[in-house]
Backbone as ProteinMPNN parsed JSONL, in Angstrom:
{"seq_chain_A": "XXXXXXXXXXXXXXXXXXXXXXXXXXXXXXXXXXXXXXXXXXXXXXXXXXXXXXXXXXXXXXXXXXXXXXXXXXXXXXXXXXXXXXXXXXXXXXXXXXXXXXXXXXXXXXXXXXXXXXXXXXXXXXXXXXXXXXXXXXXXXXXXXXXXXXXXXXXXXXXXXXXXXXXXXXXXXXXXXXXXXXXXXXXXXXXXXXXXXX", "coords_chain_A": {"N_chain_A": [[0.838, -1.166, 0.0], [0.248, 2.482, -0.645], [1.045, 3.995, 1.241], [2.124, 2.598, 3.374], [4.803, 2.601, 2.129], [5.378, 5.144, 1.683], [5.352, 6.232, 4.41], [7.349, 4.957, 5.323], [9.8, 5.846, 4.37], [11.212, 7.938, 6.045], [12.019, 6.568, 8.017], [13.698, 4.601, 7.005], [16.414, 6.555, 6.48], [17.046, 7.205, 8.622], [17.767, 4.367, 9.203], [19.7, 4.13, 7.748], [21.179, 6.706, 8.06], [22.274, 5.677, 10.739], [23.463, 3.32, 9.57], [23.197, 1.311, 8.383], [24.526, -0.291, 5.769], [24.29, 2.242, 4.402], [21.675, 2.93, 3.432], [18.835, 4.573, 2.415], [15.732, 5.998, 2.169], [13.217, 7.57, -0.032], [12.266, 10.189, -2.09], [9.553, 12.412, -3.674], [8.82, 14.273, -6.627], [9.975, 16.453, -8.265], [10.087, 19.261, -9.253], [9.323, 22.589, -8.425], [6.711, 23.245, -7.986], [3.28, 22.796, -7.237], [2.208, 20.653, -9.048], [2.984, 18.655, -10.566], [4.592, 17.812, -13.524], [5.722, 15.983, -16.338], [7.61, 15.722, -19.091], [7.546, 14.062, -22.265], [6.975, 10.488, -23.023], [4.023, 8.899, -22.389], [2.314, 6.851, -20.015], [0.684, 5.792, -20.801], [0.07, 5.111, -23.512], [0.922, 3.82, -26.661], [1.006, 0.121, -27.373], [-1.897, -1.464, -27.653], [-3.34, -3.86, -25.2], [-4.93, -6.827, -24.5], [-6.772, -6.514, -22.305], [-7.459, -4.631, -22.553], [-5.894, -2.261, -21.558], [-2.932, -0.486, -22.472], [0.755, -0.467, -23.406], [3.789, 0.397, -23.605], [5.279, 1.12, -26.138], [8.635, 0.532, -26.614], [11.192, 0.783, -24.536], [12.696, 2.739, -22.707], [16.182, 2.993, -23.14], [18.558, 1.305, -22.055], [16.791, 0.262, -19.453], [15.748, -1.274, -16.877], [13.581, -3.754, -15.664], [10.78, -4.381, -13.073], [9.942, -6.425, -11.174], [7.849, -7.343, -12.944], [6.375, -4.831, -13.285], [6.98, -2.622, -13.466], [9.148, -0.885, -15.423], [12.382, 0.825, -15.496], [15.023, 3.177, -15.49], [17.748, 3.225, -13.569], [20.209, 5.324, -12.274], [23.1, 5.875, -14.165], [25.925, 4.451, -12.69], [25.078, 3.864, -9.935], [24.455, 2.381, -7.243], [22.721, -0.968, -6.881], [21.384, -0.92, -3.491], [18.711, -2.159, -2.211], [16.184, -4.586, -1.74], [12.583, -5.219, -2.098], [9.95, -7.432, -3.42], [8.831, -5.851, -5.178], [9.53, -3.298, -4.867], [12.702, -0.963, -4.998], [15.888, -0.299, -4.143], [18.125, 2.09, -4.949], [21.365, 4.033, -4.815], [23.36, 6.694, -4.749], [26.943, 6.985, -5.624], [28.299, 8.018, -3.882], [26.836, 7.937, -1.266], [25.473, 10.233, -0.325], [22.512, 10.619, -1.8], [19.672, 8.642, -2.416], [17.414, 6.766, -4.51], [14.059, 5.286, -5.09], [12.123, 3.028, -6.276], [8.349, 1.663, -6.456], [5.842, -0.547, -6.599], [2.576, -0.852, -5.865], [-0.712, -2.864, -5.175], [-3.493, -1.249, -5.645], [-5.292, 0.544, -3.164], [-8.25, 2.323, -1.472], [-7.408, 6.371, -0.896], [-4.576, 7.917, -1.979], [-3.881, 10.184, -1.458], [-5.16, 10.49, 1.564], [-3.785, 8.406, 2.402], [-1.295, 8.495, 2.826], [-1.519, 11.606, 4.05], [-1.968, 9.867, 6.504], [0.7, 8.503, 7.021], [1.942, 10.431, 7.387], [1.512, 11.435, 9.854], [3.2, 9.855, 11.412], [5.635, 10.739, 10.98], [5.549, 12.863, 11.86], [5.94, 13.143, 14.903], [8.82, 13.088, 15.194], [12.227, 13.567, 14.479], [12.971, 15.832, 13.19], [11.407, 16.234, 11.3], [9.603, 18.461, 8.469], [7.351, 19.423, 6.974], [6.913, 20.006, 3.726], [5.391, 20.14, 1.727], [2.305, 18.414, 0.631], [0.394, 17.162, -1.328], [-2.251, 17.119, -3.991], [-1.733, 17.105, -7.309], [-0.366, 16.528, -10.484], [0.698, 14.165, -12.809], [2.151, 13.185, -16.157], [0.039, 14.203, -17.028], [-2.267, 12.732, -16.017], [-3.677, 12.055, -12.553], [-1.852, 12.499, -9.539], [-0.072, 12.089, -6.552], [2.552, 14.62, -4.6], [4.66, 14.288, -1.932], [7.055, 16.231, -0.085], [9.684, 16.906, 2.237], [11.865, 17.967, 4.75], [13.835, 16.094, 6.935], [15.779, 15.235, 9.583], [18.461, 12.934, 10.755], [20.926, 11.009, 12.535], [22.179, 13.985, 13.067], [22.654, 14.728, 10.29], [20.883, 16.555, 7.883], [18.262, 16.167, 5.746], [16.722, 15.907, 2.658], [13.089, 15.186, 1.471], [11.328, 13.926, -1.472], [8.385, 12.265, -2.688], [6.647, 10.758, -5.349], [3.541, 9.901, -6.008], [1.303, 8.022, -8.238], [-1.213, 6.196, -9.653], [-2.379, 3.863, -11.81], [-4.352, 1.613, -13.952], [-4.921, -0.405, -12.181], [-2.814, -0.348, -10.032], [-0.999, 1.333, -7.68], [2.175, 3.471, -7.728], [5.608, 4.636, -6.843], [7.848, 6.615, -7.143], [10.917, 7.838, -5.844], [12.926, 10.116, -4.168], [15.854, 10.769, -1.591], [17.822, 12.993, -0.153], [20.98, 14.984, 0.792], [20.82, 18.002, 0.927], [23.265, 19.625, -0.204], [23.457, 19.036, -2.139], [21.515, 19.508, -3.924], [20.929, 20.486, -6.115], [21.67, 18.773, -8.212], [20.655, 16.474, -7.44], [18.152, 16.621, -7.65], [18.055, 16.841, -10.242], [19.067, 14.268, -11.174], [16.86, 13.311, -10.352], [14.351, 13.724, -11.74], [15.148, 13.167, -14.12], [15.201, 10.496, -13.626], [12.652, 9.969, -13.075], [11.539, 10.621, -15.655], [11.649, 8.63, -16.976], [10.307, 6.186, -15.775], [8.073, 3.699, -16.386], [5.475, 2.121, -16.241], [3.992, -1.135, -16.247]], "CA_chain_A": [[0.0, 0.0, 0.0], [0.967, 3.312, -0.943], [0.818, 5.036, 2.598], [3.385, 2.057, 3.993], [6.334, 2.9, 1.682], [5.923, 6.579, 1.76], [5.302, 6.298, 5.623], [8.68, 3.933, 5.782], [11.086, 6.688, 3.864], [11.993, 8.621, 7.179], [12.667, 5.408, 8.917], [14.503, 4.515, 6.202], [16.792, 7.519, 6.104], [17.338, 6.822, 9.906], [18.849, 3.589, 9.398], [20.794, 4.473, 7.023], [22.638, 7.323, 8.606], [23.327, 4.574, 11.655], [25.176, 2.553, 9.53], [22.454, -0.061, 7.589], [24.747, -0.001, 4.636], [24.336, 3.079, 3.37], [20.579, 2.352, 3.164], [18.056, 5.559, 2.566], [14.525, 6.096, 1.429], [12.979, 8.514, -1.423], [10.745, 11.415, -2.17], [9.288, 13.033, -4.798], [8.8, 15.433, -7.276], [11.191, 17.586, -8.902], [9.282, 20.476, -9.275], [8.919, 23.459, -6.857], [4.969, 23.86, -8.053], [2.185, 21.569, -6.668], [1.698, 19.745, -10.13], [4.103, 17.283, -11.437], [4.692, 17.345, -14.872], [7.122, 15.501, -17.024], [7.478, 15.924, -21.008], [7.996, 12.805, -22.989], [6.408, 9.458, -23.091], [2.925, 8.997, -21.813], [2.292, 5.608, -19.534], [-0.703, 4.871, -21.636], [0.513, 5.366, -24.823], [2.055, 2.204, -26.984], [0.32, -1.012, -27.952], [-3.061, -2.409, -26.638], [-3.146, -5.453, -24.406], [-5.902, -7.849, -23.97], [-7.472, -6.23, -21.21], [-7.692, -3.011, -22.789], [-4.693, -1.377, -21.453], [-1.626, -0.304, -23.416], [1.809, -1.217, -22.88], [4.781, 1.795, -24.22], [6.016, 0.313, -27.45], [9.659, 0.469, -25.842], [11.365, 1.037, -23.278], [13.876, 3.222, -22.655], [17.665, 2.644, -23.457], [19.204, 0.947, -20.301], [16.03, 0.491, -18.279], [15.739, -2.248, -16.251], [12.642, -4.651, -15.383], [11.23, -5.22, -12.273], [8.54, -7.644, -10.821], [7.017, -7.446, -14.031], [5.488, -4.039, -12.726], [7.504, -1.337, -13.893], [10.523, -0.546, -16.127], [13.286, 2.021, -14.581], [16.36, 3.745, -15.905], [18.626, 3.614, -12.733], [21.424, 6.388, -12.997], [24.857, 5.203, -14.382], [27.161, 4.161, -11.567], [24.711, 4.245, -8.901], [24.751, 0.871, -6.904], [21.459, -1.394, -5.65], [21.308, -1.569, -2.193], [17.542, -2.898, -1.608], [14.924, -4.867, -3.243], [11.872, -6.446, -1.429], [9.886, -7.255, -4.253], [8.853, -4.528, -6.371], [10.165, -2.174, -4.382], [14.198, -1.075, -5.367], [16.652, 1.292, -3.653], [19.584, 2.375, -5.658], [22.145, 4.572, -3.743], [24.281, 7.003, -5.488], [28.254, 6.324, -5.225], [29.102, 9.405, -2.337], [26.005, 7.967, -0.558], [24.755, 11.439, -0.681], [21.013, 10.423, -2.177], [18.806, 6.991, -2.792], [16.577, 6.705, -5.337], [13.271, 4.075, -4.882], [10.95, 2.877, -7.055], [7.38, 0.561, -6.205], [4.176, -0.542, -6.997], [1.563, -2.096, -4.942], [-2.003, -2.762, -5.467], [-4.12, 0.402, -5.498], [-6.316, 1.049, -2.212], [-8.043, 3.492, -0.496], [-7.439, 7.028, -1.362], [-3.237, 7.975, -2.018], [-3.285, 11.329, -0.489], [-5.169, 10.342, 2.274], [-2.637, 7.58, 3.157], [-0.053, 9.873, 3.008], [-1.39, 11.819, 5.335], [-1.669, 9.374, 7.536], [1.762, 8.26, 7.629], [2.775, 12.117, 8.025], [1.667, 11.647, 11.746], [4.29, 9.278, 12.282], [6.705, 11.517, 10.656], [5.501, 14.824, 12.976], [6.382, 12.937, 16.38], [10.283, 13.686, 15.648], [13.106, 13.335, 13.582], [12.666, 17.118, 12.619], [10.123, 16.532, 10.247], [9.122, 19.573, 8.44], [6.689, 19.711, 5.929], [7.09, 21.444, 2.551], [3.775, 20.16, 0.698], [2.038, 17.056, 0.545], [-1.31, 17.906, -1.972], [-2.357, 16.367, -4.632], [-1.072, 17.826, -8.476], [-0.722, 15.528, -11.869], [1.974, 13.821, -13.747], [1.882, 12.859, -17.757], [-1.317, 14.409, -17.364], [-3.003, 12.196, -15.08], [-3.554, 12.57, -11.13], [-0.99, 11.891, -8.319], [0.231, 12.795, -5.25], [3.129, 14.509, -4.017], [4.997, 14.569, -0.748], [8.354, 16.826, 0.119], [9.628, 17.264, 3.499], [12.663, 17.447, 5.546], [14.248, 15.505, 8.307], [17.187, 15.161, 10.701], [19.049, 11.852, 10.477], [22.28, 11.588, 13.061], [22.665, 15.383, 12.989], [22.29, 15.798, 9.116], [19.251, 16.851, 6.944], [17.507, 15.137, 4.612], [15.254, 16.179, 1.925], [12.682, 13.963, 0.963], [10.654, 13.8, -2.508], [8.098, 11.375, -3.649], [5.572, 10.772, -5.695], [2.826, 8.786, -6.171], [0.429, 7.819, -8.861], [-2.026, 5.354, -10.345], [-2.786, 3.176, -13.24], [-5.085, -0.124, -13.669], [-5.415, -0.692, -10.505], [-1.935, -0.178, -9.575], [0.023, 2.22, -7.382], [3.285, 3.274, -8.42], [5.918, 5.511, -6.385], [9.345, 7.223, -7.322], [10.686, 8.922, -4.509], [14.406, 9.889, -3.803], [16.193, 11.52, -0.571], [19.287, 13.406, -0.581], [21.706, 16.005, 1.17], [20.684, 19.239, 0.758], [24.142, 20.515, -0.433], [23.846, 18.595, -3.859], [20.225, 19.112, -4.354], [20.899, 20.578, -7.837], [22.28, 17.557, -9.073], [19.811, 15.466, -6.89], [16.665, 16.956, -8.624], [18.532, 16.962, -11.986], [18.88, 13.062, -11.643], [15.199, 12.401, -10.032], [13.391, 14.161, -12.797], [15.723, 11.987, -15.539], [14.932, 8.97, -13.661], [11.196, 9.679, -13.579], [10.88, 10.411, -16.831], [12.135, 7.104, -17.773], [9.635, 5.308, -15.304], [7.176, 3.049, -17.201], [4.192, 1.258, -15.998], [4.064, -2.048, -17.856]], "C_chain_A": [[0.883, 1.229, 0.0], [1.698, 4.295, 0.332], [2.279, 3.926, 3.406], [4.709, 2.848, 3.023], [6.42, 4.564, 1.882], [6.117, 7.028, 3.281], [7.116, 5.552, 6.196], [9.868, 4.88, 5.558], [12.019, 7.433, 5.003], [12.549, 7.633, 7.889], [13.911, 5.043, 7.933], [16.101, 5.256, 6.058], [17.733, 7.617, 7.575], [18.372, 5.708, 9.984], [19.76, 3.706, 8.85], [22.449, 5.104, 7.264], [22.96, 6.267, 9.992], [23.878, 3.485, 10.949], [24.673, 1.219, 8.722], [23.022, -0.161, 6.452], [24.63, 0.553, 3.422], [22.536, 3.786, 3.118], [20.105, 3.846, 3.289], [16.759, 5.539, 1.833], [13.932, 7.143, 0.548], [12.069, 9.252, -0.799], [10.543, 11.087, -3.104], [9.238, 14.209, -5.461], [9.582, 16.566, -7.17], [10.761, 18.538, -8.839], [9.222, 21.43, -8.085], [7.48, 23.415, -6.982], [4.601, 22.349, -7.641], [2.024, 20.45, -7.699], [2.972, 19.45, -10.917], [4.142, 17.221, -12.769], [5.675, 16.681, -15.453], [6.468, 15.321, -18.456], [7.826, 14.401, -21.195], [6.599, 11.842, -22.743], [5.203, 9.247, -22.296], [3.029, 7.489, -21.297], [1.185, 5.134, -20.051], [-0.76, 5.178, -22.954], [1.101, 4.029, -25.256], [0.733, 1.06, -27.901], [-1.019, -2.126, -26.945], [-3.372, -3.563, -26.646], [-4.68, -6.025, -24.569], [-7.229, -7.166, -23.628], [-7.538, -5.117, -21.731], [-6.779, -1.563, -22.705], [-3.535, -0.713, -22.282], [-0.474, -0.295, -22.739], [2.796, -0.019, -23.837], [5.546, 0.374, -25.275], [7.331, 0.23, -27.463], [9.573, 0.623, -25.335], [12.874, 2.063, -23.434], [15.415, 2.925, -22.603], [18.166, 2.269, -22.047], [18.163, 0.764, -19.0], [16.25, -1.159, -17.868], [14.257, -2.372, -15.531], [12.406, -4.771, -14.126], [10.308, -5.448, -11.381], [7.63, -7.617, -12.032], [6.107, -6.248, -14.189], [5.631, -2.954, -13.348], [8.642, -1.909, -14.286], [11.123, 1.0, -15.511], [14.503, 2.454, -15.419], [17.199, 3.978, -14.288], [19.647, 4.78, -13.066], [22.944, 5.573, -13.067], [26.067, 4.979, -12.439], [26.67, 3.988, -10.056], [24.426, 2.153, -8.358], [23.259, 0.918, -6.341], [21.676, -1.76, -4.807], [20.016, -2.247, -1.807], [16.659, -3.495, -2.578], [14.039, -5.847, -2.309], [10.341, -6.325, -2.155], [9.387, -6.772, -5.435], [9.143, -3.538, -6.439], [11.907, -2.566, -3.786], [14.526, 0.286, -5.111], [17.53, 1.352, -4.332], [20.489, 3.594, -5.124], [23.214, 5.555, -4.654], [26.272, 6.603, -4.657], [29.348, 6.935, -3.948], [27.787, 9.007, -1.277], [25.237, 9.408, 0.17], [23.2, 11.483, -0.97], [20.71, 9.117, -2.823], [17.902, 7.308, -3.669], [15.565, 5.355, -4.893], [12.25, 4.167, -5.738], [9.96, 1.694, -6.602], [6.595, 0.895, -6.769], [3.399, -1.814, -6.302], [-0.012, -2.278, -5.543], [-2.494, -1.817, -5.011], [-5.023, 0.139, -4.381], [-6.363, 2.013, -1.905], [-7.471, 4.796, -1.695], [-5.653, 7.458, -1.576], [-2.988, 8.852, -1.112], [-3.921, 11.054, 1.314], [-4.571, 9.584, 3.681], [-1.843, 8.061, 3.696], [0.253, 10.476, 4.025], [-1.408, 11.954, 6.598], [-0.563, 9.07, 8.034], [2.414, 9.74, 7.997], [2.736, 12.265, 9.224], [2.449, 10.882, 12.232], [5.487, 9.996, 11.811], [6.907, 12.863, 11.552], [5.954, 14.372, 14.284], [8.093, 12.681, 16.326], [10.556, 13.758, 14.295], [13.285, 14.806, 13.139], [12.106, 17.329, 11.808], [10.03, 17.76, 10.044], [8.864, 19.386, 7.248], [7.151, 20.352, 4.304], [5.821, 21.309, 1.565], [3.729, 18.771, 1.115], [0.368, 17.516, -0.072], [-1.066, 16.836, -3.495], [-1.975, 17.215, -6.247], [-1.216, 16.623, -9.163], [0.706, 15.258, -12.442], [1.562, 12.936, -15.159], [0.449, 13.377, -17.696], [-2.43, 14.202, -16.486], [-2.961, 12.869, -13.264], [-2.357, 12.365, -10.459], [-0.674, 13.061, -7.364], [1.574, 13.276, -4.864], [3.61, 14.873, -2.859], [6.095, 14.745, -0.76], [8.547, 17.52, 1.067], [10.883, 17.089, 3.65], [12.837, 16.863, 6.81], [15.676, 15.572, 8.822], [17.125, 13.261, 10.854], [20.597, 12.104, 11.074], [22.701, 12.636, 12.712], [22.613, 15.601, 11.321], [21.087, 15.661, 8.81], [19.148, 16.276, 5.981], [16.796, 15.318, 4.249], [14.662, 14.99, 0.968], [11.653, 14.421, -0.004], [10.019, 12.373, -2.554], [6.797, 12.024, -4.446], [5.251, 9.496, -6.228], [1.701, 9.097, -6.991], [-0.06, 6.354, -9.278], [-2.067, 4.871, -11.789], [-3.138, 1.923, -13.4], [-4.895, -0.962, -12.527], [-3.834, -0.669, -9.354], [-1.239, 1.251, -8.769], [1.432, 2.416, -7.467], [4.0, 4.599, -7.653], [7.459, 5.6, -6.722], [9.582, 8.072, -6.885], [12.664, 8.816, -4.397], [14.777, 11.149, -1.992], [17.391, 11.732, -0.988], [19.829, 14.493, 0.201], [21.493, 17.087, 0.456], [21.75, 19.689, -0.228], [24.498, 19.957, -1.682], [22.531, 18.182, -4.089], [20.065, 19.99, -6.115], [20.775, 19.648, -8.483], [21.251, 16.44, -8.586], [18.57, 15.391, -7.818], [17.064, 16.892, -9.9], [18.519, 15.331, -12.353], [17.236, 12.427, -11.432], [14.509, 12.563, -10.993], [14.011, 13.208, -14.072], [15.185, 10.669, -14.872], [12.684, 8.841, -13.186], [10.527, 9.718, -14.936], [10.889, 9.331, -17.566], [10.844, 5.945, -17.146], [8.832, 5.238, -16.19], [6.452, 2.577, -16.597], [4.044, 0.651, -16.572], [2.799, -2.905, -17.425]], "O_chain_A": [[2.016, 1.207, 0.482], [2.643, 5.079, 0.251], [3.267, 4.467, 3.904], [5.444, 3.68, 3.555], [7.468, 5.124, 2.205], [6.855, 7.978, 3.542], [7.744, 5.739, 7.238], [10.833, 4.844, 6.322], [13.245, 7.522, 4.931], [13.64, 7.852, 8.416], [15.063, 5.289, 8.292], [16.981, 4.562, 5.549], [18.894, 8.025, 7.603], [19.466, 5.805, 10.539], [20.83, 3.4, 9.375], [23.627, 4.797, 7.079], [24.168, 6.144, 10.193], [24.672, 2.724, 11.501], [25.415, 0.278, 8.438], [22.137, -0.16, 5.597], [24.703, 0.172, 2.253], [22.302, 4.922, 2.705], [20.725, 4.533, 4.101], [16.797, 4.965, 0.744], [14.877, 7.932, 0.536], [11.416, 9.218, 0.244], [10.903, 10.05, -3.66], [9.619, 15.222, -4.874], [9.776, 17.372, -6.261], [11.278, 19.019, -7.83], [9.085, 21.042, -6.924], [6.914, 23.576, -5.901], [5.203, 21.276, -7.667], [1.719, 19.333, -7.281], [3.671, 20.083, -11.708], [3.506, 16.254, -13.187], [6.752, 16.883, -14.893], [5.354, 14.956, -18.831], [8.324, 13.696, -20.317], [5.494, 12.258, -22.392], [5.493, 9.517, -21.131], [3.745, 6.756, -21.979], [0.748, 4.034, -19.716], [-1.834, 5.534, -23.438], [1.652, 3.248, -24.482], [-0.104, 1.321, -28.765], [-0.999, -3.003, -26.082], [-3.639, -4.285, -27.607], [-5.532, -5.173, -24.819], [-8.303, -7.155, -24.229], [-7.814, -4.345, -20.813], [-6.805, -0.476, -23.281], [-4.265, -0.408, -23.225], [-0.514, -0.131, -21.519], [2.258, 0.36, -24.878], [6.051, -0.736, -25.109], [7.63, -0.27, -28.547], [8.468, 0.825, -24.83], [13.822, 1.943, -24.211], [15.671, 2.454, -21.496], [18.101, 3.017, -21.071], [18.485, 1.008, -17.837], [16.837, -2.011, -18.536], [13.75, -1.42, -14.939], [13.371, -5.202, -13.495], [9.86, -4.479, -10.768], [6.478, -7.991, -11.812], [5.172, -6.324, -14.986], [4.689, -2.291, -13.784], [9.154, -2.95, -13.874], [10.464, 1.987, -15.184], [14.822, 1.546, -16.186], [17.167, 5.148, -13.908], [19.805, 5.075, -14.251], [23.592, 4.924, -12.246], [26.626, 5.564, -11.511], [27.45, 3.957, -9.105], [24.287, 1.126, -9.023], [22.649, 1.819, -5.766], [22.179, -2.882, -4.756], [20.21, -3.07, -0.913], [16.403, -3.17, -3.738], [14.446, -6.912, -1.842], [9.551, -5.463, -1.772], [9.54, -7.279, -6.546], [9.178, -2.789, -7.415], [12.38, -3.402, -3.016], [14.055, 1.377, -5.432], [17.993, 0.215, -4.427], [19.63, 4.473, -5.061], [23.976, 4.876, -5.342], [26.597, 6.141, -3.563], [30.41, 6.619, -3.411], [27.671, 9.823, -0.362], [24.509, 9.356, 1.162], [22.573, 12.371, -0.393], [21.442, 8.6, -3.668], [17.517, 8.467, -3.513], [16.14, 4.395, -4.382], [11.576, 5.176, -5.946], [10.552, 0.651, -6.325], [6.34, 1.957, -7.337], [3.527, -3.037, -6.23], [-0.281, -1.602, -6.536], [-2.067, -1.372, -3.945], [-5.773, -0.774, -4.726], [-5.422, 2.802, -1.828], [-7.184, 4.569, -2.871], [-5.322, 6.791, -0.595], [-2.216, 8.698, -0.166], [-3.19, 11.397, 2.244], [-4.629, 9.737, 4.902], [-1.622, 8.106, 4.907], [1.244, 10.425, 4.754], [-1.206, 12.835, 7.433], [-0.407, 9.186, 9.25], [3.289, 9.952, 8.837], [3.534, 12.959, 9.853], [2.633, 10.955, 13.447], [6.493, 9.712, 12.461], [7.874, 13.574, 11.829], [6.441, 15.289, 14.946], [8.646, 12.145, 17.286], [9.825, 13.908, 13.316], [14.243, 14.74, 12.369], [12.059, 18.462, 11.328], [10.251, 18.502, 11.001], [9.733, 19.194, 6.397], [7.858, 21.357, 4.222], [5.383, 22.184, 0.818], [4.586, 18.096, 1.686], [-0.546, 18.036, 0.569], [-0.129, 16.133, -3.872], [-2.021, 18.414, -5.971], [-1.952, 15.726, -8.751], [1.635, 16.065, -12.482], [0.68, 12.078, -15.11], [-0.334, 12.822, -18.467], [-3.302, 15.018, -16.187], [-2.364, 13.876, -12.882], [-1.614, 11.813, -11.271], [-0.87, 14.276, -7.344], [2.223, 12.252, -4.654], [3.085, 15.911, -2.458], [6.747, 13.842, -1.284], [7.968, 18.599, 1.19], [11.402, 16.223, 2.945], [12.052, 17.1, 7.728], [16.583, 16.08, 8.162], [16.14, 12.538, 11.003], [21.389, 12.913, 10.591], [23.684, 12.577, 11.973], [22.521, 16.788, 11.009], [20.291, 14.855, 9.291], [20.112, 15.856, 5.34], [15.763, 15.15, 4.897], [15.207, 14.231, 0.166], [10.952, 15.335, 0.431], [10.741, 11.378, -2.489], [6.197, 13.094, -4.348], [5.896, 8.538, -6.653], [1.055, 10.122, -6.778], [0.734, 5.415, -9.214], [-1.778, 5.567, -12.762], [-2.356, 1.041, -13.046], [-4.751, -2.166, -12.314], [-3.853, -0.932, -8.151], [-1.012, 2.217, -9.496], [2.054, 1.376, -7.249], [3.332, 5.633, -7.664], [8.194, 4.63, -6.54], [8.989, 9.134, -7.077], [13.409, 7.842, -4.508], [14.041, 12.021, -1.53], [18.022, 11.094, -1.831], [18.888, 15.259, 0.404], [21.975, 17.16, -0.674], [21.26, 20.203, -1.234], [25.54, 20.223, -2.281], [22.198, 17.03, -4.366], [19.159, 19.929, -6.947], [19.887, 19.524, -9.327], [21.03, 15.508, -9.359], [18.133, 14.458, -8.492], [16.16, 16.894, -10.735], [18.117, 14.949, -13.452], [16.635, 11.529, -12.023], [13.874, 11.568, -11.343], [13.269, 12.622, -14.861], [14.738, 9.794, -15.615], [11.872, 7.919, -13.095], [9.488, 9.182, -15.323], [10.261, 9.115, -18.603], [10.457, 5.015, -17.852], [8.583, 6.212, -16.9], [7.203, 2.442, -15.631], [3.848, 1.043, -17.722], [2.348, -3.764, -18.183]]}, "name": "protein", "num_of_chains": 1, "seq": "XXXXXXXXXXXXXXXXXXXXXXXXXXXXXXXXXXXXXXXXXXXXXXXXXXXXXXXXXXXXXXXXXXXXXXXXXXXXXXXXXXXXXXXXXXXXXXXXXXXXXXXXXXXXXXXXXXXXXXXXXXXXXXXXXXXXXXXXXXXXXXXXXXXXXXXXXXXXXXXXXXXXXXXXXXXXXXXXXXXXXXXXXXXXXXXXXXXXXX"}
């Protein structure tokens, strides 16, 4: 469910800085504005399935497969540290920022999950808000959530987002050190535009 993994990212981010090998959890959305956009490839665009759906008539150069759920473009050089199974952490190489991608079965409302797990995020860590509302990506609906935290004395900004499609939920969310959030948001937005829904 969508409300566990985005509810898990601060914990996540926690073990990490004590020492879980590196280990951190995601946000979302690149964007400073409420609504998510990304140019390119539509997730319902391509060749129609069976069931009615459509399937992207490629895939992007170097993506990688995974539970049969989604297709990903990881970033060059960046190592996997997690995978439990449809949900994958990838870690850049200064352990600086994680990247995560899932998809669970769709329940329930997204944003409302959300911000339920936000009340386990407000009883410490330094949580602090920066949005969590609902906006659109390729067009369609989704949700995102971007907040900081405190993690053994450093900060941690967290991005995700979350959207829908045939009955699926689907989230690409990265965290990262503030002091290379140029380059952070410059890779999240390349590696969302690559996400697929298959």
């Amino acid at each position: 469910m969508g409300a566990v993994v985005a509810g898990a990212v601060a914990g996540a981010v926690i073990a990490a800085e004590a020492g879980s090998n590196g280990r951190t959890q995601g946000t979302s959305a690149g964007s400073d504005h409420p609504s998510v956009s990304s140019g390119g490839r539509s997730g319902t665009g391509g060749t129609p399935t069976v069931a009615g759906t459509s399937r992207p008539a490629s895939l992007p150069s170097g993506a990688r497969t995974e539970a049969g759920l989604y297709a990903w473009v990881p970033p060059p050089g960046w190592q996997r540290v997690a995978e439990s199974g449809a949900e994958v952490h990838y870690s850049s190489p200064d352990r600086s920022q994680e990247m995560v991608a899932n998809a669970t079965p769709a329940r329930g409302d997204l944003l409302e999950q959300w911000e339920q797990a936000e009340q386990e995020r407000r009883k410490g860590l330094g949580y602090r808000r920066i949005r969590l509302d609902r906006g659109t990506f390729r067009g369609g609906p989704a949700v995102v959530w971007e907040y900081t935290v405190m993690a053994k004395g450093r900060p941690w900004h967290v991005r995700l987002l979350g959207f829908r499609e045939h009955g699926t939920s689907y989230e690409v969310s990265t965290w990262y050190h503030p002091d290379v959030e140029d380059r952070a948001t410059r890779v999240y937005d390349e590696v969302k535009e690559g996400f697929t829904p298959l």
